[in-house]
PDB file of C-alpha atoms in Angstrom:
ATOM      1  CA  MET A 274     -60.173-144.105  52.472  1.00  0.00           C
ATOM      2  CA  GLY A 275     -57.992-145.942  50.016  1.00  0.00           C
ATOM      3  CA  SER A 276     -59.369-148.244  47.335  1.00  0.00           C
ATOM      4  CA  ASP A 277     -58.820-151.305  49.536  1.00  0.00           C
ATOM      5  CA  GLY A 278     -61.127-149.861  52.216  1.00  0.00           C
ATOM      6  CA  ALA A 279     -58.281-149.188  54.667  1.00  0.00           C
ATOM      7  CA  ASP A 280     -58.132-145.953  56.637  1.00  0.00           C
ATOM      8  CA  THR A 281     -55.259-144.706  54.490  1.00  0.00           C
ATOM      9  CA  PRO A 282     -55.864-141.224  53.085  1.00  0.00           C
ATOM     10  CA  ALA A 283     -56.496-141.086  49.352  1.00  0.00           C
ATOM     11  CA  ILE A 284     -54.084-138.797  47.527  1.00  0.00           C
ATOM     12  CA  ASN A 285     -55.740-136.483  45.001  1.00  0.00           C
ATOM     13  CA  GLY A 286     -53.007-134.270  43.594  1.00  0.00           C
ATOM     14  CA  PRO A 287     -50.325-132.320  45.445  1.00  0.00           C
ATOM     15  CA  ALA A 288     -50.011-133.501  49.017  1.00  0.00           C
ATOM     16  CA  TRP A 289     -46.340-132.914  49.557  1.00  0.00           C
ATOM     17  CA  GLU A 290     -46.561-130.141  52.114  1.00  0.00           C
ATOM     18  CA  ARG A 291     -48.193-129.961  55.523  1.00  0.00           C
ATOM     19  CA  THR A 292     -48.228-127.051  57.985  1.00  0.00           C
ATOM     20  CA  ALA A 293     -49.140-127.139  61.676  1.00  0.00           C
ATOM     21  CA  LEU A 294     -49.540-124.185  64.039  1.00  0.00           C
ATOM     22  CA  LEU A 295     -48.622-124.707  67.693  1.00  0.00           C
ATOM     23  CA  VAL A 296     -48.797-122.645  70.866  1.00  0.00           C
ATOM     24  CA  VAL A 297     -46.259-123.703  73.495  1.00  0.00           C
ATOM     25  CA  PRO A 298     -47.484-124.299  76.161  1.00  0.00           C
ATOM     26  CA  PRO A 299     -49.889-126.162  76.075  1.00  0.00           C
ATOM     27  CA  ASN A 300     -48.732-127.831  72.833  1.00  0.00           C
ATOM     28  CA  ASP A 301     -45.584-129.882  73.012  1.00  0.00           C
ATOM     29  CA  VAL A 302     -43.407-132.234  70.983  1.00  0.00           C
ATOM     30  CA  ASP A 303     -46.316-134.730  70.746  1.00  0.00           C
ATOM     31  CA  GLU A 304     -48.054-132.424  68.247  1.00  0.00           C
ATOM     32  CA  VAL A 305     -44.879-132.328  66.168  1.00  0.00           C
ATOM     33  CA  HIS A 306     -44.776-136.121  66.265  1.00  0.00           C
ATOM     34  CA  ASP A 307     -48.414-136.255  65.104  1.00  0.00           C
ATOM     35  CA  SER A 308     -47.595-133.936  62.174  1.00  0.00           C
ATOM     36  CA  VAL A 309     -44.704-136.170  61.152  1.00  0.00           C
ATOM     37  CA  ASP A 310     -46.938-139.249  61.353  1.00  0.00           C
ATOM     38  CA  ASP A 311     -49.439-137.568  59.016  1.00  0.00           C
ATOM     39  CA  PHE A 312     -46.589-136.673  56.653  1.00  0.00           C
ATOM     40  CA  TRP A 313     -45.437-140.320  56.539  1.00  0.00           C
ATOM     41  CA  HIS A 314     -48.953-141.426  55.542  1.00  0.00           C
ATOM     42  CA  LEU A 315     -48.554-139.209  52.482  1.00  0.00           C
ATOM     43  CA  ASN A 316     -45.093-140.575  51.684  1.00  0.00           C
ATOM     44  CA  VAL A 317     -45.462-144.322  52.080  1.00  0.00           C
ATOM     45  CA  ASP A 318     -42.536-145.066  49.762  1.00  0.00           C
ATOM     46  CA  LEU A 319     -39.977-143.728  52.238  1.00  0.00           C
ATOM     47  CA  GLY A 320     -38.093-146.394  54.153  1.00  0.00           C
ATOM     48  CA  GLY A 321     -37.278-146.638  57.829  1.00  0.00           C
ATOM     49  CA  ARG A 322     -33.799-145.184  57.424  1.00  0.00           C
ATOM     50  CA  GLU A 323     -35.035-141.964  55.829  1.00  0.00           C
ATOM     51  CA  ARG A 324     -37.879-141.661  58.303  1.00  0.00           C
ATOM     52  CA  MET A 325     -35.608-142.222  61.309  1.00  0.00           C
ATOM     53  CA  ARG A 326     -33.029-139.623  60.217  1.00  0.00           C
ATOM     54  CA  PHE A 327     -35.586-136.942  59.425  1.00  0.00           C
ATOM     55  CA  GLU A 328     -37.859-137.549  62.393  1.00  0.00           C
ATOM     56  CA  THR A 329     -35.001-137.737  64.911  1.00  0.00           C
ATOM     57  CA  ALA A 330     -33.556-134.418  63.738  1.00  0.00           C
ATOM     58  CA  LEU A 331     -36.944-132.697  63.654  1.00  0.00           C
ATOM     59  CA  LEU A 332     -38.036-133.934  67.073  1.00  0.00           C
ATOM     60  CA  GLU A 333     -34.675-132.934  68.556  1.00  0.00           C
ATOM     61  CA  LEU A 334     -35.077-129.429  67.120  1.00  0.00           C
ATOM     62  CA  ALA A 335     -38.679-129.124  68.343  1.00  0.00           C
ATOM     63  CA  ALA A 336     -37.710-130.377  71.797  1.00  0.00           C
ATOM     64  CA  ASN A 337     -34.912-127.775  71.968  1.00  0.00           C
ATOM     65  CA  VAL A 338     -37.261-124.948  70.963  1.00  0.00           C
ATOM     66  CA  ILE A 339     -39.836-126.059  73.533  1.00  0.00           C
ATOM     67  CA  GLU A 340     -37.263-126.691  76.277  1.00  0.00           C
ATOM     68  CA  HIS A 341     -35.719-123.249  75.897  1.00  0.00           C
ATOM     69  CA  THR A 342     -39.056-121.474  76.206  1.00  0.00           C
ATOM     70  CA  GLU A 343     -38.644-119.412  79.353  1.00  0.00           C
ATOM     71  CA  GLY A 344     -41.096-120.165  82.191  1.00  0.00           C
ATOM     72  CA  ALA A 345     -44.695-119.340  81.355  1.00  0.00           C
ATOM     73  CA  GLU A 346     -43.794-117.509  78.136  1.00  0.00           C
ATOM     74  CA  ARG A 347     -46.021-118.590  75.267  1.00  0.00           C
ATOM     75  CA  VAL A 348     -44.263-119.278  72.002  1.00  0.00           C
ATOM     76  CA  LEU A 349     -46.083-119.485  68.683  1.00  0.00           C
ATOM     77  CA  CYS A 350     -44.625-122.057  66.304  1.00  0.00           C
ATOM     78  CA  GLU A 351     -45.334-122.877  62.678  1.00  0.00           C
ATOM     79  CA  LEU A 352     -44.050-126.177  61.339  1.00  0.00           C
ATOM     80  CA  THR A 353     -44.040-126.910  57.621  1.00  0.00           C
ATOM     81  CA  LEU A 354     -43.032-130.336  56.332  1.00  0.00           C
ATOM     82  CA  ARG A 355     -42.329-130.625  52.618  1.00  0.00           C
ATOM     83  CA  ARG A 356     -41.219-133.282  50.201  1.00  0.00           C
ATOM     84  CA  THR A 357     -39.660-131.977  47.023  1.00  0.00           C
ATOM     85  CA  SER A 358     -38.587-134.180  44.141  1.00  0.00           C
ATOM     86  CA  THR A 359     -35.150-134.644  45.744  1.00  0.00           C
ATOM     87  CA  ALA A 360     -35.406-133.932  49.481  1.00  0.00           C
ATOM     88  CA  LEU A 361     -37.409-133.780  52.684  1.00  0.00           C
ATOM     89  CA  GLU A 362     -37.555-130.357  54.314  1.00  0.00           C
ATOM     90  CA  ALA A 363     -38.810-129.001  57.618  1.00  0.00           C
ATOM     91  CA  MET A 364     -39.220-125.321  58.362  1.00  0.00           C
ATOM     92  CA  LEU A 365     -39.905-124.400  61.979  1.00  0.00           C
ATOM     93  CA  SER A 366     -40.591-120.793  62.899  1.00  0.00           C
ATOM     94  CA  ASP A 367     -41.009-119.694  66.493  1.00  0.00           C
ATOM     95  CA  SER A 368     -41.705-116.413  68.254  1.00  0.00           C
ATOM     96  CA  GLY A 369     -39.218-117.103  71.040  1.00  0.00           C
ATOM     97  CA  ASN A 370     -36.190-115.076  71.999  1.00  0.00           C
ATOM     98  CA  GLU A 371     -33.155-114.982  69.748  1.00  0.00           C
ATOM     99  CA  VAL A 372     -30.756-117.850  70.371  1.00  0.00           C
ATOM    100  CA  GLN A 373     -27.062-118.369  69.860  1.00  0.00           C
ATOM    101  CA  VAL A 374     -26.779-121.617  67.903  1.00  0.00           C
ATOM    102  CA  PRO A 375     -23.575-123.570  68.604  1.00  0.00           C
ATOM    103  CA  PHE A 376     -23.163-125.056  65.118  1.00  0.00           C
ATOM    104  CA  ARG A 377     -20.534-127.799  64.902  1.00  0.00           C
ATOM    105  CA  LYS A 378     -19.939-130.919  62.854  1.00  0.00           C
ATOM    106  CA  ALA A 379     -18.847-133.276  65.628  1.00  0.00           C
ATOM    107  CA  MET A 380     -20.486-134.436  68.814  1.00  0.00           C
ATOM    108  CA  PRO A 381     -19.158-132.651  71.905  1.00  0.00           C
ATOM    109  CA  ASP A 382     -16.903-134.552  74.267  1.00  0.00           C
ATOM    110  CA  PRO A 383     -19.218-136.498  76.638  1.00  0.00           C
ATOM    111  CA  ALA A 384     -17.105-135.433  79.629  1.00  0.00           C
ATOM    112  CA  GLU A 385     -17.644-131.812  78.606  1.00  0.00           C
ATOM    113  CA  LEU A 386     -21.440-131.980  78.415  1.00  0.00           C
ATOM    114  CA  ALA A 387     -23.394-134.324  80.642  1.00  0.00           C
ATOM    115  CA  GLU A 388     -26.992-133.800  79.499  1.00  0.00           C
ATOM    116  CA  SER A 389     -27.137-130.890  77.088  1.00  0.00           C
ATOM    117  CA  GLY A 390     -25.421-129.452  74.069  1.00  0.00           C
ATOM    118  CA  ARG A 391     -25.603-132.503  71.844  1.00  0.00           C
ATOM    119  CA  GLY A 392     -28.877-131.694  70.080  1.00  0.00           C
ATOM    120  CA  ILE A 393     -27.522-129.236  67.520  1.00  0.00           C
ATOM    121  CA  ALA A 394     -24.564-131.509  66.722  1.00  0.00           C
ATOM    122  CA  LEU A 395     -26.908-134.480  66.300  1.00  0.00           C
ATOM    123  CA  ILE A 396     -29.145-132.519  63.923  1.00  0.00           C
ATOM    124  CA  GLU A 397     -26.118-131.428  61.897  1.00  0.00           C
ATOM    125  CA  LEU A 398     -24.908-135.017  61.605  1.00  0.00           C
ATOM    126  CA  LEU A 399     -28.320-136.308  60.496  1.00  0.00           C
ATOM    127  CA  MET A 400     -29.245-133.562  58.019  1.00  0.00           C
ATOM    128  CA  ASP A 401     -27.604-132.507  54.769  1.00  0.00           C
ATOM    129  CA  ASP A 402     -28.371-128.875  55.548  1.00  0.00           C
ATOM    130  CA  PHE A 403     -29.361-127.171  58.792  1.00  0.00           C
ATOM    131  CA  ALA A 404     -29.786-123.418  59.019  1.00  0.00           C
ATOM    132  CA  TYR A 405     -30.974-120.864  61.540  1.00  0.00           C
ATOM    133  CA  GLU A 406     -31.793-117.218  61.098  1.00  0.00           C
ATOM    134  CA  ARG A 407     -33.397-114.560  63.224  1.00  0.00           C
ATOM    135  CA  GLY A 408     -36.019-112.502  61.435  1.00  0.00           C
ATOM    136  CA  ALA A 409     -38.312-109.670  62.440  1.00  0.00           C
ATOM    137  CA  GLU A 410     -40.960-112.160  63.591  1.00  0.00           C
ATOM    138  CA  GLY A 411     -38.733-114.634  65.383  1.00  0.00           C
ATOM    139  CA  ASN A 412     -36.505-117.614  64.823  1.00  0.00           C
ATOM    140  CA  ARG A 413     -36.521-119.633  61.602  1.00  0.00           C
ATOM    141  CA  TRP A 414     -35.026-123.110  61.414  1.00  0.00           C
ATOM    142  CA  HIS A 415     -34.602-125.076  58.193  1.00  0.00           C
ATOM    143  CA  LEU A 416     -33.736-128.775  57.915  1.00  0.00           C
ATOM    144  CA  VAL A 417     -32.981-130.501  54.604  1.00  0.00           C
ATOM    145  CA  MET A 418     -32.359-134.194  54.032  1.00  0.00           C
ATOM    146  CA  ARG A 419     -31.580-135.210  50.452  1.00  0.00           C
ATOM    147  CA  LEU A 420     -33.258-138.402  49.343  1.00  0.00           C
ATOM    148  CA  PRO A 421     -31.348-141.298  47.810  1.00  0.00           C
ATOM    149  CA  GLU A 422     -31.672-141.391  44.027  1.00  0.00           C
ATOM    150  CA  SER A 423     -34.019-144.384  44.204  1.00  0.00           C
ATOM    151  CA  LEU A 424     -36.566-142.218  46.114  1.00  0.00           C
ATOM    152  CA  GLN A 425     -36.229-139.079  44.021  1.00  0.00           C
ATOM    153  CA  ARG A 426     -39.061-138.164  41.665  1.00  0.00           C
ATOM    154  CA  ASP A 427     -39.560-135.845  38.765  1.00  0.00           C
ATOM    155  CA  HIS A 428     -42.649-134.286  40.397  1.00  0.00           C
ATOM    156  CA  HIS A 429     -43.821-133.060  43.799  1.00  0.00           C
ATOM    157  CA  VAL A 430     -46.833-135.313  44.378  1.00  0.00           C
ATOM    158  CA  ALA A 431     -46.866-137.644  47.345  1.00  0.00           C
ATOM    159  CA  VAL A 432     -46.999-141.359  46.666  1.00  0.00           C
ATOM    160  CA  GLY A 433     -50.002-143.067  48.200  1.00  0.00           C
ATOM    161  CA  PRO A 434     -53.052-145.147  47.434  1.00  0.00           C
ATOM    162  CA  ARG A 435     -54.975-144.107  44.358  1.00  0.00           C
ATOM    163  CA  PRO A 436     -58.557-142.928  44.829  1.00  0.00           C
ATOM    164  CA  GLY A 437     -61.042-145.770  44.482  1.00  0.00           C
TER     165      GLY A 437
END
């Protein structure tokens, strides 16, 4: 608890990175959302704009990974959320099949794609860097969103209530 007695976690040193392990199914995008919520509690100085950009891109990526899991295939995922002195980062690894990522910098023509195909373009528009690679153990996705100068720090410790 914070010094004011609220249920806000006290920050005692480095708390700038969080990792969650998921098995899909039964886990789904709700667990990713919960991880992001925990991350925000450790980074209370971030405004709505930064949170919306990062969370939208991450949830879109997680939804795509989960959606493209074939049938009853179980996919193991590891999600790491990190705040560096200058950026927010998300690394998502999954054990699913290799994918062909249609990287682009503009949204597809709506007439061309009715319900799918916009996720990757949306992520690219929201993030400063978005990368995919296939490794020996599966797919690795990396999102980076640079923070405005006013939110950059000279250290990697989350901002939060001081211990009481």
